[in-house]
Amino acid sequence: MRARARARLKALRVRGRMVWPWTDSVAERLGGCCEPVAAAEAGGIVHEKLLNDYLHRIFSSPDHVPPAATSRKPLNFQNLPEHLDQLLQVDNEDEESQGQAEGRLGPSTVVLDHTGGFEGLLLVDDDLLGVIGHSNFGTIRSTTCVYKGKWVYEVLISSQGLMQIGWCTINCRFNQEEGVGDTHNSYAYDGNRVRKWNVTTTNYGKAWAAGDIVSCLIDLDDGTLSFCLNGVSLGIAFENLSRGLGMAYFPAISLSFKESVAFNFGSRPLRYPVAGFRPLQDPPCADLVRAQRLLGCFRAVLSVELDPVEGRLVEKESSEWQLQGQPTILLTLAHIFQHFAPLLRKVYLVEAVLMSFLLGIMEKGTPAQAQSLVHQVLDLLWLFMEDYEVQDCLKQLMMSLLRLYRFSPIVPDLGLQIHYLRLTISILRHQKSRKFLLSNVLFDVLRSVVFFYIKSPLRVEEAGLQELIPTTWWPHRSSREGRESKEVNEETAEERLRRRAYERGCQRLKKRIEVVEELQVQILKLLLDNKDDNGGEASRYIFLTKFRKFLQENASGRGNMPMLCPPEYMVCFLHRLISALRYYWDEYKASNPHASFSEEAYIPPQIFYNGKVDYFDLQRLGGLLSHLRKTLKDDLASKANIVIDPLELQAATMDDLDEDDEATPAGTQRPMQALAMGGALPLPRPGWLSSPTLGRANRFLSTAAVSLMTPRRPLSTLEKVKVRTLSVEQRTREDIEGSHWNEGLLLGRPPEEPEQPLTENSLLEVLDGAVMMYNLSVHQQLGKMVGVSDDVNEYAMALRDTEDKLRRCPRRRKDILAELTKSQKVFSEKLDHLSRRLAWVHATVYSQEKMLDIYWLLRVCLRTIEHGDRTGSLFAFMPEFYLSVAINSYSALKNYFGPVHSMEELPGYEETLTRLAAILAKHFADTRIVGTDIRDSLMQALASYVCYPHSLRAVERIPEDQRIAMVRNLLAPYEQRPWAQTNWILVRLWRGCGFGYRYTRLPHLLKTKPEDANLPSLQKPCPSTLLQQHMADLLRQGSDVAPSFLNSVLNQLNWAFSEFIGMIQEIQQAAERLERNFVDSRQLKVCATCFDLSVSLLRVLEMTITLVPEIFLDWARPTSEMLLRRLAQLLNQVLNRVTAERNLFDRVVTLRLPGLESVDHYPILVAVTGILVQLLVRGQASETERATSVLLADPCFQLRSICYLLGQPEPPAPGTVLPAPDRKRFSLQSYTDYINAEELAQVEQMLTHLTFASAQAAAASLPTSEEDLCPICYAHPISAVFQPCGHKSCKACINQHLMNNKDCFFCKATIVSVEDWDKAANTSTTSSAA
């Protein structure tokens, strides 16, 4: 210790951190604390009398009663050790109190019994105090039991799910269904269901939330058992406990899957001690007394100043103390820390003594004085203690701080959280401490992300929200129903006052939360400091390594819940990280004019392919990284001057092949084997859901990161850079930021990218991690928190309904009035609670600042995608999550942050919408993107985009060539790709223009409430005539576009409708069975989907015929007649199936099965009617004649089906007026709100026309021999012969067949040509030849 002190003093003097008033020789003597005091004068040590007074003042007796001056023994540094030993002597009672106590059995150190006291699968932290449920309902007890006296232990609730916490005896037997409290002699409290359990259950206590502390008390003297929640007693839960011989009670818990807690049996000071009750584990009383006395001596050093000139002691405030290097003070401190250092390694003493001392410092003096004193205390720790001692002390200190922060109750001013965060900042401002904590503690041992989280109060009363927001308010109409809300215009004066008072309360709450958020941002600013690189790596580069590991665990551990960071923590972490990141980004811009502002931030594309950043096997747009490196190695060489070492390629390939078979280290195999057998697993620091302080296992499997071999000279543009792999831990600052000839993370800059860097390379990696964080769980959590707003809307609606019933209820019905009044009170109280909770959620999750963060992230992704797209084939290296974040962040801004904040108010809103539209339009069919999931996401995003007017207008604003390319991709044959979403997009472009197609919801569904009125499918029609025109132009101009597109549409329509008919047959058969049976809900869903697809395909055909009728009706085109005949055939099939009397379709519609709500006559019949009207009424005379002849020539045509449309059972006689429709029958005339008079007149005109034409066709038709009919369809005469095989059919059948196949129907020979065939001509030719 003395050698350590001497070395420390010399080192500090040499580094110039302090001014020392002595020479080297005196410093050497100063290190030997027993040198003669004769050297004091030369070394600056005060004279003997003043030294005596000073040491007596510092090392006073424990009772602080100073002895008489005459009787005091003179003190100096020679006899001080003996005096200090006497001062630290502890009574024998304190020494012996740490042994076995009466009434308790078991080890003195109490932990969870992971060897035999458990049931089910559990994950146990390595300190054996934290536990996670890993099965249905696992149970575990402690190693120590009690049989007499009063005892207490605490449980820190990490998740608020289903758990039963309490006591049990050793004879209790549990299983996966029955846990603590479900058997005799076991007792439990369940804050999830707010009940107590002992075989039977009754209501008890309050609901707990994550971050609460439950105290479990047992009084075996009186035979009672009770619980406290955050120090507030919940009352006696059980009385008359069984006591006596063999009855001893163990602390125990049963918890369901993924639920987690941490126990405190007394290894740390209890947060809420209860008078008269002892913790199960005795505190280290003797060491605690010694530590408190030593702390008193240390406090005295801080509050007493030596005045050698005056020869006296000067009392002063400890907050003003400055370490000035006086030898007397340093030698005094050396003696104190010689005894204090070993004690500061113990968990209990750090929290009870050092933590309390440091928190006291933060309460005194100014913030600057407190910061200075904490900094000096940390200097003294590093000066007088061994490194391993300081490190253990700091580790325990941060664990205690995090525990205090996380498990402190929410008070109105958030004072506790602010207090703990300020101390955390003060500690992290100490450079050496910060680097140690960042390197070894914050992400390795602690769940440091907890520091950036502000927990939401479950009980608003205890959080003080009633005082902050005394007046509650809630909207009177849901704002998420896809229509403009008029609530503000309709509100009364009283409601307006309430709303304004509520908004003022929300602003008060927001300001208090912003104080905490600013402190959290300060912590991240300290961790991202890159100017503290004197004597080692800067903090930012240590943070980058840990941050990347954190991302990897959450990206690759999605199936391993204990390893994941909870989404609510991730949301807060992301927002604080963005704030700190933008601060440093703009700070760099201020000193580097050529850099860019954070508003222009993006990730350069070379980061995705140069291997400098590890994406740990996340999917790239073009597939696996190893595959891309092999297939695009030539492009990497030509565009980015990068050559991948062949050995690296081979190694990467083998890694991909062996990834699933990789052997786990021996240290991780044993717990997993135990897990398979069933048991409590002592895992090395598992996870995010367990102990409030323990974080995760340290195992980290890194994929290769490619690093540039530092060249000896500048590289010319023609030279190729050969790269090698480098793990994340091996990276240095130069590998990230680069040097004169090394571009660091920006290695391999493509020619499309600017030469000037955007900012520091390390900030680019932080930004990349922030984007990944959003993709991992932030978006999911943003959607989840909307549930609070939905609950408010539901209760508000229920309250309005109840109030309406109260107004309508007769006064004489007292009983009904009483029930309604009771319901009204319940709903009002619930709304008061929810509206205050909603204010908290809006302040912490959905505030304007949070919205701007997500919007900034969206714009970063858009720029990144645009820059990556310019690199051509190298775009395939971009990780998929960039496109996912662009899509999801836009969805969040549009759907989650309203109605408080509107996306339309964001800066550059129109431009951002247009850029996103361009990306969706270009990349939904991009061949460089191979992943099925991301392609589907792009397609769905585009489909949603065209459902809303503002985003559809954005699509129309993109450059014309991009719009045309998008429509061309939409018209690609359906067989070559997933087509349902493509068809949906085309339908949305047409909706509002088709026959009877101006509805938002189907007529028969108007009386039902939609599950979510904000769904894209429930938006008002907003057709795009511009995109319709592009579609028409493409269909006209391309000779192959229209036939291939329409053939695929007709094929899919045939498939979808046939599947639908087959499924409703099965449903009808199941419904007619006598025995009780159930129809599979999945089958119903598929059936409804096939129906919806059939309707949408019919609408696309209607749009095509309306925009480009010549495709079907201009028979100069080679495929027109064939397409028209196929269309007529399908239309007749649909009409016959749907309109037949008492048919299958009618019966299924009448059943109104859940899941088949959309199946009805109206949507499919109006779609068919729209096509028929366009063909038979709106066209030119010649075109109408062709369409009529084809329709009537189809053998399935029935005029009765056309009459069905107008509610007529039979066709009217020629020249007669249509009778009024039967109201019991379906008729388009019944839907005057959806079909206008002009459209109805066209239907009547069509019926008249078809009635007349069918009569004429029947009169002119001649009988045809069966031999002359087409052997395929038996509907048309033979009119074509195949060459060279000579087989025959009608032209319609062979033309349809040749669209998909070139083989003969009969002999499978390849058809070379098709020639016209006429029986009479061929007969005469045969006769002449004979």
Phi, psi and omega in degrees: 000317182293318177301321180296316181295318179298314180296320180297315183298316179296318182296316181295322180294319181295320182287348176077018180287333179222161179261116183257130185269036177214168182269173180300317184296322179291321178300322178296316180292329181295328179296325177274101191293351183253014177294154180301145181288352178301336180277001186297320183297315182293328185268001179087008178282139186292167184289169193299315183294313180295321178298318179299312179299319183294313182292323176295324179292322182285311185258059180285168182292158184302327182275003176060025176259107184291132176291165180299148185298328183285332184269352182288137176280131181301137181249139170213183184287350177281317182260004180297319179304319179294317178298320182292324177296319178295321181296327185266005176294138183243145179301152179299330180297318180293323180292318185279345183292344181275001177274205183288134180255148179294137180094000183230139178234136177125180181299149179290330173269112188266127177221181176281140182276093183270002181264329182206347185265054183211166175215130181093192180258129182219150172251124184244135178294163183290344174273359178060031177238336177258145183216144177235134175288133181231019177211187186302309182202078182281152182229143175211148179237175182273176180272351186235143179234167180229147180228355183203147176096191182242126188225155181212146168217161183244147176236124178269115186278113179268335176218147192261024183279202187285113178213150174233115188244134178174230187223152175210164175263169183290343181273354180291134179245124184244163175215193184286351179248331183243128181233204181299127182097349180263358180233167175296147179062025168228139188225137185212156172243133182238100181280349176287316178259000178057058182216163171244152189229129165204085187069303173258174184221145175219165179295143181194140169074203181234165177287137176263165178222161176302130183103357177272163176236125178257126174260127181252115186245136175230128178246098182276358172279317179262349180075037181237160180220132183216171182224154173233147176241113182055041176083357180257124183294138176263003179093168179291127181268320184220145178234169176056048177295147177291127180227167178122199186299127177081001181259106176224144189247132177257140165300139184207160179212145169238133184216148183275180187300132176076354177282151187212148177214171170226137182264148169230100179274356182131002177291340173234159177302136177296138178290322182233076179296147180244128183301132177090350181248136181259143171291153182297327177254124182292142175291157177285079190301314183297312179296326179295319178297315180298316182296320180293323178291318178295322177296323176298319177297318180295320176300321180296321177300322182286337186255359180239133180241139178274135173241090184296332182291310180281340182070041182215168177263140182240122176281140179207168178290135181296334181293342181263004185291141178229134177279106185253005175083022177291127183303321181300314182292319182294319178294324177297313179297324179299319178294320180297312186285341175299328178264331186283325187303311180298328181289329184283006174267352185267136187302310185299317185287325178298315182286321184280329187250296186293317180299314180298321179296314182292321177296325176296322177300319183293339182274343185255151175067189179279162176303324180293320179294318179298317179297317180297317182291318177299319179299318181289325177298317179294323175301317181293323178299312180291334183283315190256355181245153174294155183302316182294330178289315179297319182295316176297319181296313181295321178301310180294325180297315180290324176298317180294319180298315181295320179295318178297319181294314186288323187255025174268140179292152177281121176249162187307319182267005181055031187297321181295314180297319179297319181299313183290324179292323179295321177294320177302317179297317180299320179292317183288342176287344175282114193301311183295318178295319181299315182293321177296312182297321180291323182284328192233347190235306195302319180252353183262320183249320184265155167271075188296340179298339178302327181297339183259006184255142173242109186290148180272129182287129176282328180249102187292336181294314182290334180280356178078016181289339177294325178284321180290320182236079183291331181252127179257159180204152175211152182293149180268358176210138179298136180264004185250028184258018174075015177220161184292139180269137181247018188298323183295322181289332185266353186288148179279173179297322179294318179295324179295319178295318179297316181297316181293321177296320178296318180294323177295319176298320178297323179292322176298316179297317182298320180297323179289323178292325180297331176298314179295317182298322180293322176295321178295322177294323178299322178299314181292327176298321177295318181290337181262010179292129178244017179252007181255044185268009176288122180082026177146190182290142177292156184302322185298322185282332171293317179300319181300318179297313181292321181296321180293322177295319177301316179295320181297317180300319183279337178278320185262354183252029184295335177272355183244087189303321181299339182274349189272145171281129180303141184301324181294330175289320183297324179299310181295317179302317181298313182296318179292323180294320178297318180298313180294320180298314180293328176299309181290328179296312181288331175296318178295321178297323182298328181259355179226092186302332182282348179284176182251157174287162179294337177295340181253020187289148170198171179260119178300143187294336183294339179297333184280339184239351181274358174076006182287334181246132184274122177253013172034064170064016172292146185293135173266164181299327182263007180116207181289147181299317181299321178294317181295321180296327180281315186282333184248021183295328178292320178293323176298320181290319185280324185264330185237002180056037181244131175240124178274129178301129179304326178295323178294320178299316181295318180296318180297321179296316179295324177298318180296320182290322187264007188300319183284336184262007186297131180286136178275152178300156183300327182293336181261350182286319185298313179299322181292327175294321178296323178298318180296329181277340183096113180174179176268126191255117174280086184275150176285101178048065176284184196308186189292343182257358187262235186306146181292346181242326184283139190258293191195170173288150184275357184295131183220115179258110185260132169284163186293135171249129186274132181235146179285130168291122186299117182284159180270349181211165180298149180265132174281166184293341183268348183279147179261135180268120176271134187243158176228163182280151180209126182286164183298319182293334183276351182291143176246178179300322181294325178294333181267304185279337183085178178219200186301318182247012183230121184277359177062232181297340184265019176303137176083039182296125177286160183297339182285344184269146178293153180286326182287131180292150179291316183195194175294139183300326181297326178291330175296320179291323176297317179298317178301319178294324178296319177298317180296321178301317180300320182290327186293310184205351185294315182299319178300318181290323178300320178292325181293321184289345176295340180303329178296316178296320178297321177297320178299316180297318181294315180291325177296320178294318178296321179294318179295319178297319179295318179295323176297318179295323177298320180293326183273344185289133177298142182296336184286341180273078183297323182295317179292319179300319180296315180295317180295321178295321177297316178297319179300319179295317180298313181296321180295317179296318179295321179291323176301315179296312184292324181293324176289321177294323178296324176299320178295315180297318179295324181287325185264336187239319190244028179287169180299322180294320178294323178297319179295326176297313180294322179295320178297319179296322176300314182292325175300314180296320180297315179295320180298316179295319180296316179291322178295325181297329182289346182275004177071234185295336181290349175302334181296341180283344183296134176297146182299330189294343176294317176292321179297317181293321177300317181291311186288323180293323175297317179298319179296315180298323184282323191253333190259333188267352176277166359272000183296317182235136182255139179295333182294342180275353183287146180293136179070028186299312183296318180295319180296318178300318181294319180295319177295320178299319180296321179293315179296318182294325184277321193261355181292339176237025182288123181290344177286344180260119186250341183293129181296318183296314183289327176295319177295320179297318178297317180296315180295322179295318178295320178299319177291324183300321184277002180272345184246136185302316185293322180281329175295321176297328177295320176299322180288342181273347181292160182306149186299320181297326177289322177297316181295318179298321178298313181295323179298319178293327177293332182269003178297149182307136185292333183295340187272359185193169172298127192245347186299314180292323177300314180297323178298320179298314179298321179297318180296327177293338183260335186302127185109347180247340186280174180294119180057030188244044181247013183273153172267316175235151180297146185304320185284354180255004185295329183280350179261150180270129179291151177298320178212104183291352180270005179297146179304325183291344182256017178274155179297147179300137177217076184292158179242103179292331180295311180289329173299320180293321175300319180297316180298317180298317181294321180291328180285318192280321184275122182293331182259346185294307184296311181299316182292320180294310183291326177298319179292323178296316180294322177298314182292325177296317178300317179294311186297315183289323178296317177298319180298313180297317179299321182288320180290335173297315178296320180295317179296318179297320178295322181290333183274350180292145182287321182289156180290130181212165182232140176269132181300128181298328178295322178296319177298319180295316179296321179298313179296324179295317178298322177296313180298322178296320179299316179297315182293324177294322176297322179292324176295321176296320177298316179298316181297315181294324180290317184281320185227071183296335184295340179299326179262330193252349177267099188280005170287338175284139187294335185253000187297311183299317180297316180297319180295319179295319178296319179297315180298320180299314181291320179297318179295320178299315180298313182298316183296320181292323187273330189258358180297146181294132177047045184270182182299318181299316179300316183294320180291322178296321181295328180297328181051054181289145175298129183104341179249028183299327184281348182281114182202165181294320192301306188299321185278326181286323178290329177294315177296318180299320179300320178294314182295318179298319179296322181284321193255346185238314190274347183276180176288165185299316182293321179292320178298321180296317179297313181298320180296316182296320179292318181296315181289333181287341179290128184296342181274355184294133175226123180296332179301327179294325178289321178297327181303329182298330181253016175077020182256129180288329182225156178293142180288157176292148180303133176086357180265159180275143179295130177288165177295141183289153175284126184295338180281348183255158175293140175204137177297337180292346179277354185245053183293340177285345184244334182239123183279173185296322180297319180294320177297321178297323179293325177294317177298319178298320179296318180297317178298315181299313182291326177298313180294315183293323180291325177296317179295318181296322179294323180288328185268352185285143179247147179292141180245137178294146180298331180291334182270357179279151177301127181288356180266305186257340183052030179241332184233154177290155177297131183219005182214147177234140184267142176243136014261001190283333177087005176288161190229154172197183174280162182295323182299315183293315183290322179295319177296320180295320183289346176294333185237346187208145181250006181265150179295146177304321196260312187251357179065014174287152180287127181277120180272319181206164178234126182243153177293147179226128178235124185297316183295316181295318181290328178294317180293323179295321179294320180295319179297319180297323179292000000 
